[in-house]
Coordinates of C-alpha atoms and ligand atoms in Angstrom, one line a residue:
X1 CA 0.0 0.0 0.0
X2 CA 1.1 3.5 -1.1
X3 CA 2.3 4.9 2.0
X4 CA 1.6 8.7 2.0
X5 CA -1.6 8.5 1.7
X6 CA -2.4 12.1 1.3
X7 CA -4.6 11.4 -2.1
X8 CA -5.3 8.2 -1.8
X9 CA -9.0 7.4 -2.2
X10 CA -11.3 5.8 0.0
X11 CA -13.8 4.4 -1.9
X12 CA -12.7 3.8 -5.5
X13 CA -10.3 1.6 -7.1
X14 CA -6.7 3.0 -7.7
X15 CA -3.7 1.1 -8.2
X16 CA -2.6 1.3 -4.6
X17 CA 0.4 -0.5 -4.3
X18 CA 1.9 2.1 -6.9
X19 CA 2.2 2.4 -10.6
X20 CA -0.5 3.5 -12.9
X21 CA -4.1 2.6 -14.0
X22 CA -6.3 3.4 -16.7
X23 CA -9.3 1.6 -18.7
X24 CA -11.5 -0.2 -16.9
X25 CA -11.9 -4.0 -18.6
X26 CA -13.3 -7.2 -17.9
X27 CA -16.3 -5.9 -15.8
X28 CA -18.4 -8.4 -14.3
X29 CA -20.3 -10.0 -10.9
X30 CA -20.1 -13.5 -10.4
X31 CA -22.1 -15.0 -7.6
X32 CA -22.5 -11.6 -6.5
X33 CA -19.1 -10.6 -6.3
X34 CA -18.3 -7.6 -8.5
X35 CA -14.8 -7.8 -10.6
X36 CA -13.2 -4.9 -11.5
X37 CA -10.0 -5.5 -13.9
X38 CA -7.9 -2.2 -15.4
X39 CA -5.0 -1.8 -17.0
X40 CA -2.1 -1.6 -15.0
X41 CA 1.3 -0.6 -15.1
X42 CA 3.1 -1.1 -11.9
X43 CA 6.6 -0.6 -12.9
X44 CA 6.2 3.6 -12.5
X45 CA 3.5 5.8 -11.5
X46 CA 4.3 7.8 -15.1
X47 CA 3.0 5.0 -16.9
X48 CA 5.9 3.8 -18.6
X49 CA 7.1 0.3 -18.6
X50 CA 4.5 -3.2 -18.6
X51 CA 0.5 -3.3 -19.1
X52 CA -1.0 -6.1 -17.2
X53 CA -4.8 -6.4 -16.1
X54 CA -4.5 -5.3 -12.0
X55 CA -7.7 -6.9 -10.9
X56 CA -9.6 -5.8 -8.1
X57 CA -13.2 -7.1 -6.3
X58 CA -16.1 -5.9 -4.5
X59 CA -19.6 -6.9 -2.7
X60 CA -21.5 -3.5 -2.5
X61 CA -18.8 -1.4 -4.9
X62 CA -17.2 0.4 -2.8
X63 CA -15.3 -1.5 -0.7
X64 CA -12.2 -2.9 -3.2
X65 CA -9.9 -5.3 -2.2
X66 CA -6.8 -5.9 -4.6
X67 CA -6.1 -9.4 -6.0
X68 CA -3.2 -8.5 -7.7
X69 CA -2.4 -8.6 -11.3
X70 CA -3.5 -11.7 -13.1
X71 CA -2.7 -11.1 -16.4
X72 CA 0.6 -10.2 -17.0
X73 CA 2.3 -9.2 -21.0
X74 CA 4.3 -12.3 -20.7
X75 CA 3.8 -14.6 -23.8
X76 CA 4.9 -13.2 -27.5
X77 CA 0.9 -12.9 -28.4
X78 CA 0.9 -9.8 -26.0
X79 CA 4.8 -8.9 -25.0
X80 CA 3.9 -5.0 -25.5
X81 CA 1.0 -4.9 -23.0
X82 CA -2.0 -6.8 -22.2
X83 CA -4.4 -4.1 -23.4
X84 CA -8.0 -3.4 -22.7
X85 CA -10.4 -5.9 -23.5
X86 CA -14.2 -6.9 -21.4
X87 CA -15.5 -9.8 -20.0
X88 CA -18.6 -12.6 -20.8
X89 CA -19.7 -14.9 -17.8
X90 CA -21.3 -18.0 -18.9
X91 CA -22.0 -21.0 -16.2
X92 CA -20.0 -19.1 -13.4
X93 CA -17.0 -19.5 -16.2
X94 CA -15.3 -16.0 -16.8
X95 CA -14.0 -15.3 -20.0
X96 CA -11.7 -12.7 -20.6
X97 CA -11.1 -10.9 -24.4
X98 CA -8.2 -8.7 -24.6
X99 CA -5.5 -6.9 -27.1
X100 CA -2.2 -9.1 -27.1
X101 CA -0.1 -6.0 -28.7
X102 CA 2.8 -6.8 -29.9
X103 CA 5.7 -4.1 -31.2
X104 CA 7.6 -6.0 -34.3
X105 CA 11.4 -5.4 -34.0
X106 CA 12.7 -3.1 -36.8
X107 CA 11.8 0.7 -38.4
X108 CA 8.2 0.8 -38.2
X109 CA 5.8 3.9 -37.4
X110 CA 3.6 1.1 -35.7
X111 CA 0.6 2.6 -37.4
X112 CA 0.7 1.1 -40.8
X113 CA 3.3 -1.3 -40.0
X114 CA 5.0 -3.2 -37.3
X115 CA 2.1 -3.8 -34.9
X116 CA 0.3 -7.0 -34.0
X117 CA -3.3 -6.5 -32.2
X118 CA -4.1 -10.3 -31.6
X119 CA -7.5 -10.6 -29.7
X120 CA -7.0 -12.7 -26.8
X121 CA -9.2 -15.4 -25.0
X122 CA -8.2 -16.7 -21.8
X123 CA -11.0 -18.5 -19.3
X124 CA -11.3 -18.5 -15.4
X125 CA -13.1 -21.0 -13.3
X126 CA -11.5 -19.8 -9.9
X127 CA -12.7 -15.8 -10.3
X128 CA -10.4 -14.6 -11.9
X129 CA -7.5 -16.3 -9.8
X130 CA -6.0 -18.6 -12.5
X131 CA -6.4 -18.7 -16.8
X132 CA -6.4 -21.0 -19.6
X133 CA -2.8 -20.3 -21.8
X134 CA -3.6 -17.4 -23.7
X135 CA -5.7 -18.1 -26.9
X136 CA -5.6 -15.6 -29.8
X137 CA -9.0 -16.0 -31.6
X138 CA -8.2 -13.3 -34.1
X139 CA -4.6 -12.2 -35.5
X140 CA -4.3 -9.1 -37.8
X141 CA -5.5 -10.7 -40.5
X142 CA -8.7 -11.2 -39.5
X143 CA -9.6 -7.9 -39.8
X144 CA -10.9 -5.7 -42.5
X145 CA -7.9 -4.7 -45.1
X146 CA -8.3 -1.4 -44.7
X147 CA -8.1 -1.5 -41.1
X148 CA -4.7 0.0 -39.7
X149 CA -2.8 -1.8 -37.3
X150 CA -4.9 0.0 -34.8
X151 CA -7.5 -2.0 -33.8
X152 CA -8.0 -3.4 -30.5
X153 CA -10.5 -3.3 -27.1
X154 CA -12.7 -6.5 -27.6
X155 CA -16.3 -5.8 -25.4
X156 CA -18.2 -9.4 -26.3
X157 CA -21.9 -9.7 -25.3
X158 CA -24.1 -12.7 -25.8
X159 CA -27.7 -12.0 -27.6
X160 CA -30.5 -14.6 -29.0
X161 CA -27.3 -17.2 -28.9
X162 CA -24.8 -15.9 -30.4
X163 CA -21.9 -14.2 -29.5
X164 CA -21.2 -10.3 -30.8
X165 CA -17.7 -8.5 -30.4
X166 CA -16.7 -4.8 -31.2
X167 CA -13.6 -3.5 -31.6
X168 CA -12.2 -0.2 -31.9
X169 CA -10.3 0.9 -35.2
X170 CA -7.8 3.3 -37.1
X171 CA -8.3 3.0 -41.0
X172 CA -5.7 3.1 -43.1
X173 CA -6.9 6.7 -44.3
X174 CA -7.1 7.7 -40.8
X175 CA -10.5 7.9 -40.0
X176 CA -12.5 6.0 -36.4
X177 CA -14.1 3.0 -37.2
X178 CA -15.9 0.6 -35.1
X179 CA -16.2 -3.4 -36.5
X180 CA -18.6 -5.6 -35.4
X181 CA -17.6 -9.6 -35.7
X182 CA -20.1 -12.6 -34.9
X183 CA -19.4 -16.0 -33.1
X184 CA -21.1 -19.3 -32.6
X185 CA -18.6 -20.1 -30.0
X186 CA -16.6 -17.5 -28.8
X187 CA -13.4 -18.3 -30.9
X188 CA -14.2 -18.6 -34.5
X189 CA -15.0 -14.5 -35.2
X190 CA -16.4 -13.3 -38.7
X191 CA -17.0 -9.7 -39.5
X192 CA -20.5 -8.8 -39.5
X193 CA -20.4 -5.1 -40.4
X194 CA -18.7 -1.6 -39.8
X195 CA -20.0 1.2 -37.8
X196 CA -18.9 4.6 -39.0
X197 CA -20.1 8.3 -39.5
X198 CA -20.1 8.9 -43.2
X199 CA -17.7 12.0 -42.8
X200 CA -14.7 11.1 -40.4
X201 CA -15.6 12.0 -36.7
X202 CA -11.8 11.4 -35.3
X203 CA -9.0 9.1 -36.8
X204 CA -9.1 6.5 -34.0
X205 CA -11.9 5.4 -31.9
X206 CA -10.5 3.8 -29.1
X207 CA -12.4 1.8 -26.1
X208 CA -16.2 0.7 -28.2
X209 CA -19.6 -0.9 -26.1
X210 CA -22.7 -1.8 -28.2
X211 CA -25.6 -1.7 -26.3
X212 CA -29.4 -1.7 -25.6
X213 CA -30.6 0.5 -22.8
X214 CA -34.5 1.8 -22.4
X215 CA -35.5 -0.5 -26.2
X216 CA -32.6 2.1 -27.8
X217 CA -29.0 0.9 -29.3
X218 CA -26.1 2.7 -28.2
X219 CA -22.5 3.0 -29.3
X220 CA -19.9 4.2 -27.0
X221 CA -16.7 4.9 -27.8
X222 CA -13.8 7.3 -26.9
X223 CA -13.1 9.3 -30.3
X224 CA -9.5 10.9 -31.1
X225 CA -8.6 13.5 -33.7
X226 CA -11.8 15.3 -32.4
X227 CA -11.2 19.0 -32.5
X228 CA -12.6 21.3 -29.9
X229 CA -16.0 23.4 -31.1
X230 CA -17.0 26.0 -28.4
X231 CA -17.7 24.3 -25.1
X232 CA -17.5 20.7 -26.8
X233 CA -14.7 18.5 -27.1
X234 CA -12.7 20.5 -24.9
X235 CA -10.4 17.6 -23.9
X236 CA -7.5 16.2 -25.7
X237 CA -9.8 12.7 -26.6
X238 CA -13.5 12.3 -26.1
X239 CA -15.5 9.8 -24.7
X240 CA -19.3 9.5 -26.0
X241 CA -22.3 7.7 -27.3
X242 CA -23.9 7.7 -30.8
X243 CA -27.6 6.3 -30.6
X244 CA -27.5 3.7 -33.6
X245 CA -30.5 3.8 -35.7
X246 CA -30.8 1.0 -38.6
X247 CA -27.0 0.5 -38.2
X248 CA -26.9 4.7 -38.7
X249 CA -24.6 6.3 -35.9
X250 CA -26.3 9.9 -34.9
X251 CA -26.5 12.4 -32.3
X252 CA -22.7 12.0 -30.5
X253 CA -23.2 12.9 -26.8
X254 CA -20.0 13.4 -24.8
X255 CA -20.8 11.5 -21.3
X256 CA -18.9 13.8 -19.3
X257 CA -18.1 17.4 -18.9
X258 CA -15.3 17.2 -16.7
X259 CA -11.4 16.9 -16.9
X260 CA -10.9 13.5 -16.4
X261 CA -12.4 10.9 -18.1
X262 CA -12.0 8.3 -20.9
X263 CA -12.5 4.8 -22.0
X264 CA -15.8 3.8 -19.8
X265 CA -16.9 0.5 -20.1
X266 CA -20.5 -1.0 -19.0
X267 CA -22.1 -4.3 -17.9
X268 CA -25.1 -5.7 -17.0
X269 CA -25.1 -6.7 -13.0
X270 CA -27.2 -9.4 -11.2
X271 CA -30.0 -7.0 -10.5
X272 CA -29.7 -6.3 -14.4
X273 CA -28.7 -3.0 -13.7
X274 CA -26.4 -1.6 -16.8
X275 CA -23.1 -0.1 -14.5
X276 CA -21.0 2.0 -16.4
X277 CA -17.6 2.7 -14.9
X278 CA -14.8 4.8 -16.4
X279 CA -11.3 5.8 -16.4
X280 CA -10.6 9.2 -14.1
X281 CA -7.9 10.2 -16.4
X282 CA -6.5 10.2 -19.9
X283 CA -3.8 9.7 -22.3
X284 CA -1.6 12.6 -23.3
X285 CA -3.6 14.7 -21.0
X286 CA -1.6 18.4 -20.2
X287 CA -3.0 18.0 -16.5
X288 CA -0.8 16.8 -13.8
X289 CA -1.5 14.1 -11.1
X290 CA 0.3 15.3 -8.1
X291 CA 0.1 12.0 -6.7
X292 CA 2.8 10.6 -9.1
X293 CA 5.2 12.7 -6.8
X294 CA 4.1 9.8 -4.1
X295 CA 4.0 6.5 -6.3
X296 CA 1.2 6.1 -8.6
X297 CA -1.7 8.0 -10.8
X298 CA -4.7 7.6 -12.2
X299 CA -8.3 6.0 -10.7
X300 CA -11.5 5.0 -11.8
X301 CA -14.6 6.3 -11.5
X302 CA -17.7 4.9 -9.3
X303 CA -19.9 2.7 -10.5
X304 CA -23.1 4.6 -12.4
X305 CA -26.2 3.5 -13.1
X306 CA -27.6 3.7 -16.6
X307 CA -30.9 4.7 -17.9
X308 CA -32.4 6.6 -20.1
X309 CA -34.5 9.9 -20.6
X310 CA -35.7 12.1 -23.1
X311 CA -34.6 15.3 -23.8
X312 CA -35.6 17.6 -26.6
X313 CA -37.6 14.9 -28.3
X314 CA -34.2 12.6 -27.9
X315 CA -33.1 9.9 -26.2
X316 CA -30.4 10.2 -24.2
X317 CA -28.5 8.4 -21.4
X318 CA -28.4 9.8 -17.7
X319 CA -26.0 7.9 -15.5
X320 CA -27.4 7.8 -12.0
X321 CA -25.2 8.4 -8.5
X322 CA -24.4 5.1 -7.7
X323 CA -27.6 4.2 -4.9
X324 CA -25.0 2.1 -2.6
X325 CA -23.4 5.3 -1.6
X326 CA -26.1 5.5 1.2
X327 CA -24.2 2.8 2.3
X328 CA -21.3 5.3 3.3
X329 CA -23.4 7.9 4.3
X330 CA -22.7 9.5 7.9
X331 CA -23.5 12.3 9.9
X332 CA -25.8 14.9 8.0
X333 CA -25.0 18.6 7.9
X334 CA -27.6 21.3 6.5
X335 CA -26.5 23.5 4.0
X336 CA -26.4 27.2 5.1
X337 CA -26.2 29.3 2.1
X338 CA -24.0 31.7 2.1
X339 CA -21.7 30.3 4.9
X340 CA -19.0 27.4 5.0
X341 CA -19.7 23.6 5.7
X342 CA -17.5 21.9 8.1
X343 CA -14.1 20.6 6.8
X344 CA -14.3 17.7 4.3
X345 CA -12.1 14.7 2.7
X346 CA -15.1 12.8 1.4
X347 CA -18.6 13.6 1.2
X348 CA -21.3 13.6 -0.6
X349 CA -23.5 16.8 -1.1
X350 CA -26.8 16.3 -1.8
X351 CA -28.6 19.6 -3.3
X352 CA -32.0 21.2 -4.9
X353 CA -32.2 24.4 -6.2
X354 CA -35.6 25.4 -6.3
X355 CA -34.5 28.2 -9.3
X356 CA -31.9 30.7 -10.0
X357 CA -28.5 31.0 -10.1
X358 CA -26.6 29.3 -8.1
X359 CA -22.5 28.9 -7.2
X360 CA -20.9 26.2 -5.3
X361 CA -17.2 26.1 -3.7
X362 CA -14.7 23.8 -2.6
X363 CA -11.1 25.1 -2.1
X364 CA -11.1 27.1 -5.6
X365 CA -13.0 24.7 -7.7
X366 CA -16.0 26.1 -8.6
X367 CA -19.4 25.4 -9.6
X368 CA -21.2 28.4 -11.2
X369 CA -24.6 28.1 -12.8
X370 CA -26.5 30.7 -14.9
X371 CA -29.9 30.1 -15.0
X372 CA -30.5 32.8 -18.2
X373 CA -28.0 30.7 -20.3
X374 CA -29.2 27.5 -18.9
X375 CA -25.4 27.4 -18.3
X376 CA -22.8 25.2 -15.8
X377 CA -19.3 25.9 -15.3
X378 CA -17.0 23.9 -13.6
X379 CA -13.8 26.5 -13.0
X380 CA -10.9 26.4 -11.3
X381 CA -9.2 29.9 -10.1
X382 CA -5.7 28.3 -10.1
X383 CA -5.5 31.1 -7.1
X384 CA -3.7 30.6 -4.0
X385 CA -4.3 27.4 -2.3
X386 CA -5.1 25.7 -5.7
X387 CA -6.6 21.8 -6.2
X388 CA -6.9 21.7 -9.6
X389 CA -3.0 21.1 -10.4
X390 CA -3.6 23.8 -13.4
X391 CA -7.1 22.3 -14.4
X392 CA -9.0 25.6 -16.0
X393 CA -13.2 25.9 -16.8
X394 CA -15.2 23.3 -18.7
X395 CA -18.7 24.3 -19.3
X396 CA -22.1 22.7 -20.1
X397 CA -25.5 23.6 -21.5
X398 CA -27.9 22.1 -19.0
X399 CA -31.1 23.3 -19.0
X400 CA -33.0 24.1 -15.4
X401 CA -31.0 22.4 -12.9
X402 CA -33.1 21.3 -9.8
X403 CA -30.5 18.5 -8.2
X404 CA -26.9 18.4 -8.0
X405 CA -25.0 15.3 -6.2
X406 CA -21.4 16.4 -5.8
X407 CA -19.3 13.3 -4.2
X408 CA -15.7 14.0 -3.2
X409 CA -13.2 10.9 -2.5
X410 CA -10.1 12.8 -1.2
X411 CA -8.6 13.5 -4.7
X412 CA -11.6 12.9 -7.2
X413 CA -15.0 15.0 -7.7
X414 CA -17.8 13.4 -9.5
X415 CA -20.5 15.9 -10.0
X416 CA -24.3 14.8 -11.1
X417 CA -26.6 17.4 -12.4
X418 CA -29.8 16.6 -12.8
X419 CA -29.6 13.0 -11.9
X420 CA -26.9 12.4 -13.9
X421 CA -27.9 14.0 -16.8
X422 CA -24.9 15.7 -17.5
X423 CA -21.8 14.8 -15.4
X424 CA -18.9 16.5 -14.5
X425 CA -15.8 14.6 -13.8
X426 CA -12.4 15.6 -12.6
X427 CA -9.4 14.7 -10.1
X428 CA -8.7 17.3 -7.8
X429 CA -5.9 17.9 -5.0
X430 CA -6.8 19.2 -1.6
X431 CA -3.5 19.5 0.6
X432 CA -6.3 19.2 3.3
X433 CA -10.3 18.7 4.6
X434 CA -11.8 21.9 2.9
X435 CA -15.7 23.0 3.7
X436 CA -18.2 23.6 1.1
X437 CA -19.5 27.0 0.6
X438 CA -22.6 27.7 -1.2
X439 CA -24.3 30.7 -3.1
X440 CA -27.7 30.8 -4.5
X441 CA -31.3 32.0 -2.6
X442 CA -32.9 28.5 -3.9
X443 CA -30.1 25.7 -2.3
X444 CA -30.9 23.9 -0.7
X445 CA -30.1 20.7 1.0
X446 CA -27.4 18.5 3.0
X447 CA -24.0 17.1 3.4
X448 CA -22.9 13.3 4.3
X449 CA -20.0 12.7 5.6
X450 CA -19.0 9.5 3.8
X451 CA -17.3 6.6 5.8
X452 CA -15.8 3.6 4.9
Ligands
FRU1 C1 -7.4 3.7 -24.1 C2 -6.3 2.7 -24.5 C3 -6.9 1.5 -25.2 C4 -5.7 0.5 -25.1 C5 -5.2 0.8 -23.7 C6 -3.8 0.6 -23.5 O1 -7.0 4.5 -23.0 O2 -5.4 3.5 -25.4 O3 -7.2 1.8 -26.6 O4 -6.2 -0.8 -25.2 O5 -5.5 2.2 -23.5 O6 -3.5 0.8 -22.1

């Protein structure tokens, strides 16, 4: 365990031993244990050196316990890093589907030429203790021809009897692709179709998940080559869903607003609840983690619920504050408007605004919502005592807002307008317990302090 524990969080998965995480893969609750698998990269907390899946388990999601990291780049069908990949649970039997990739020796710009992306099988009958030798089901030339060597992040589902697989793709011509394949079995794949925008929306779309939610499709998927427009797209890579109507992609929603957040990944639970969890960080990103100055960087989000709601004659997806953080909840505090909370590590603010404009504070990141432009704005001051580690202002169109949820885990703020119809998401850096202050004559509400 990471021993200054300054930023380490309480109730989310992080790799805490040191190193690095990102993606969430291989999602899944077996006999009502939930298994949460990431990529991993213990050797440094700057995320070079190995990618292995760190693997992590739960009861009630928010208590983790670390198993370690159970599969490790070792074999030549995944040498360069076990990548991201999802899991299918048949008969208590987990299988795993992952990218092997492999970097050929010699001059190669490992874009056209010089990379294997083998889709890996391996099968667990312990939970995720002990695998099956590795098993590539698909090898680059299985895929389309006019697929790059950028392809990779298998999410398999099983529907009427059959077996489905996306994966995530870079053409040749540089434009985001996503390819659907078909299975009888699990290891003989065929291509089925590909989902695309007709002009390119990104060259790479990294991370897919093909789902129904609410009688809709959906395609997520995490987008690069996206340039900024206004108040959209304002990270380096995106992270969104298209609804998919008669196989035609439409309507790309980003799912969060915040700084920090890429490559989610969803599964159906036990209760047949759709989770959706996501990666509290990105790639290339030009915000620091302070907490690679103590051994490791990068978490996961918690667990959200997804469901649908319509919106300006759309569909679109909300995802709803995980309801198990009741679970955690302590002692209540009222909010006094216009005064400061108590002094807070984690909580979890629970406010209604009966109308107006509202602003809400923590250290100097701030929540500032315009009721006239329908308009939220998550800023950070970067003055004095500063958590956002250089982190500036994203902003959202929102409509009324009558709920906000804002949960703080030490170093992380997940903030749910609307019941979760627009989230903001970023990592933040208290050097201590802050209060809450709040600013708006129709807030209302209370603050938990959150135990675990
Ligand atoms: C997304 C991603 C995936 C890849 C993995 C490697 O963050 O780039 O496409 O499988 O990370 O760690």
């Amino acid at each position: 365990m990471i021993t200054d524990s300054k930023w380490n969080p309480k109730f989310h998965v992080f790799p805490q031993n040191g190193g690095w995480a990102n993606d969430p893969n291989g999602l899944c609750q077996i006999n009502g244990l939930y298994h949460v698998f990431y990529q991993y990269r213990p050797d440094a907390a700057d995320g070079s050196g190995r990618v292995f899946w760190g693997h992590s388990v739960s009861e009630d999601l928010l208590h983790w316990e670390f198993k370690g990291a159970p599969i490790a780049p070792d074999t030549d069908l995944d040498k360069n890093g076990a990548y991201s990949g999802s899991a299918l649970v048949e008969n208590g039997v987990m299988k795993l589907f992952y990218t092997g990739n492999v970097k050929l020796p010699g001059d190669y710009d490992y874009t056209t030429a010089g990379r294997l992306s083998n889709t890996i099988l391996v099968e667990s009958r312990d939970g995720g203790a002990t695998f099956t030798p590795k098993k590539a089901v698909m090898t680059n030339a299985d895929y389309p021809a006019d697929i790059s060597c950028h392809i990779r992040d298998p999410k398999v589902w099983k529907e009427d009897g059959k077996y489905y697989m996306v994966l995530g793709a870079r053409t040749k011509a540089d434009k985001g692709e996503v390819i659907l394949f078909s299975s009888n079995d699990t290891e003989h794949w065929k291509t089925e179709k590909v989902l695309t925008t007709k002009d390119p929306f990104g060259y790479m779309w990294e991370c897919p998940d093909l789902f129904m939610l609410g009688g809709r499709k959906f395609l997520s998927l995490c987008p690069q080559g996206v340039k900024a427009d206004g108040i959209l797209y304002n990270n380096i890579y995106q992270s969104g869903y298209f609804t998919v109507d008669n196989g035609q992609l439409q309507d790309f929603t980003e799912w969060d607003r915040g700084f920090d957040f890429y490559a989610p990944q969803s599964f159906v639970d036990e209760q047949g609840r759709r989770l959706f969890i996501g990666w509290m960080g990105m790639s290339d990103s030009p915000f620091p983690n302070p907490s690679t100055k103590v051994g490791w960087q990068h978490m996961l989000t918690l667990p959200r619920v997804l469901e649908t709601y319509e919106k300006d004659g759309k569909t679109k997806i909300a995802q709803r504050l995980l309801p198990e953080i009741g679970l955690l909840h302590g002692a209540a505090e009222e909010i006094k408007v216009g005064t400061d909370s108590r002094p807070y590590s984690c909580f979890h603010a629970e406010i209604e605004n009966a109308g107006g404009d509202f602003s809400v504070r923590f250290g100097d990141m701030e929540l500032h919502y315009s009721q006239a432009q329908g308009r939220m704005a998550l800023l950070f001051t970067n003055w004095g005592n500063s958590i956002g580690a250089g982190r500036s202002g994203r902003r959202a169109i929102v409509g009324d807002v009558h709920k906000l949820d804002i949960v703080i885990d030490v170093s992380s703020a997940e903030i749910f307008v609307n019941d979760g119809e627009e989230v903001f998401t970023t990592r933040i850096y208290p050097e201590s317990a802050l209060p809450l202050h709040t600013y708006g004559k129709g807030l209302s509400g209370r603050i938990y302090e959150l135990n675990v």
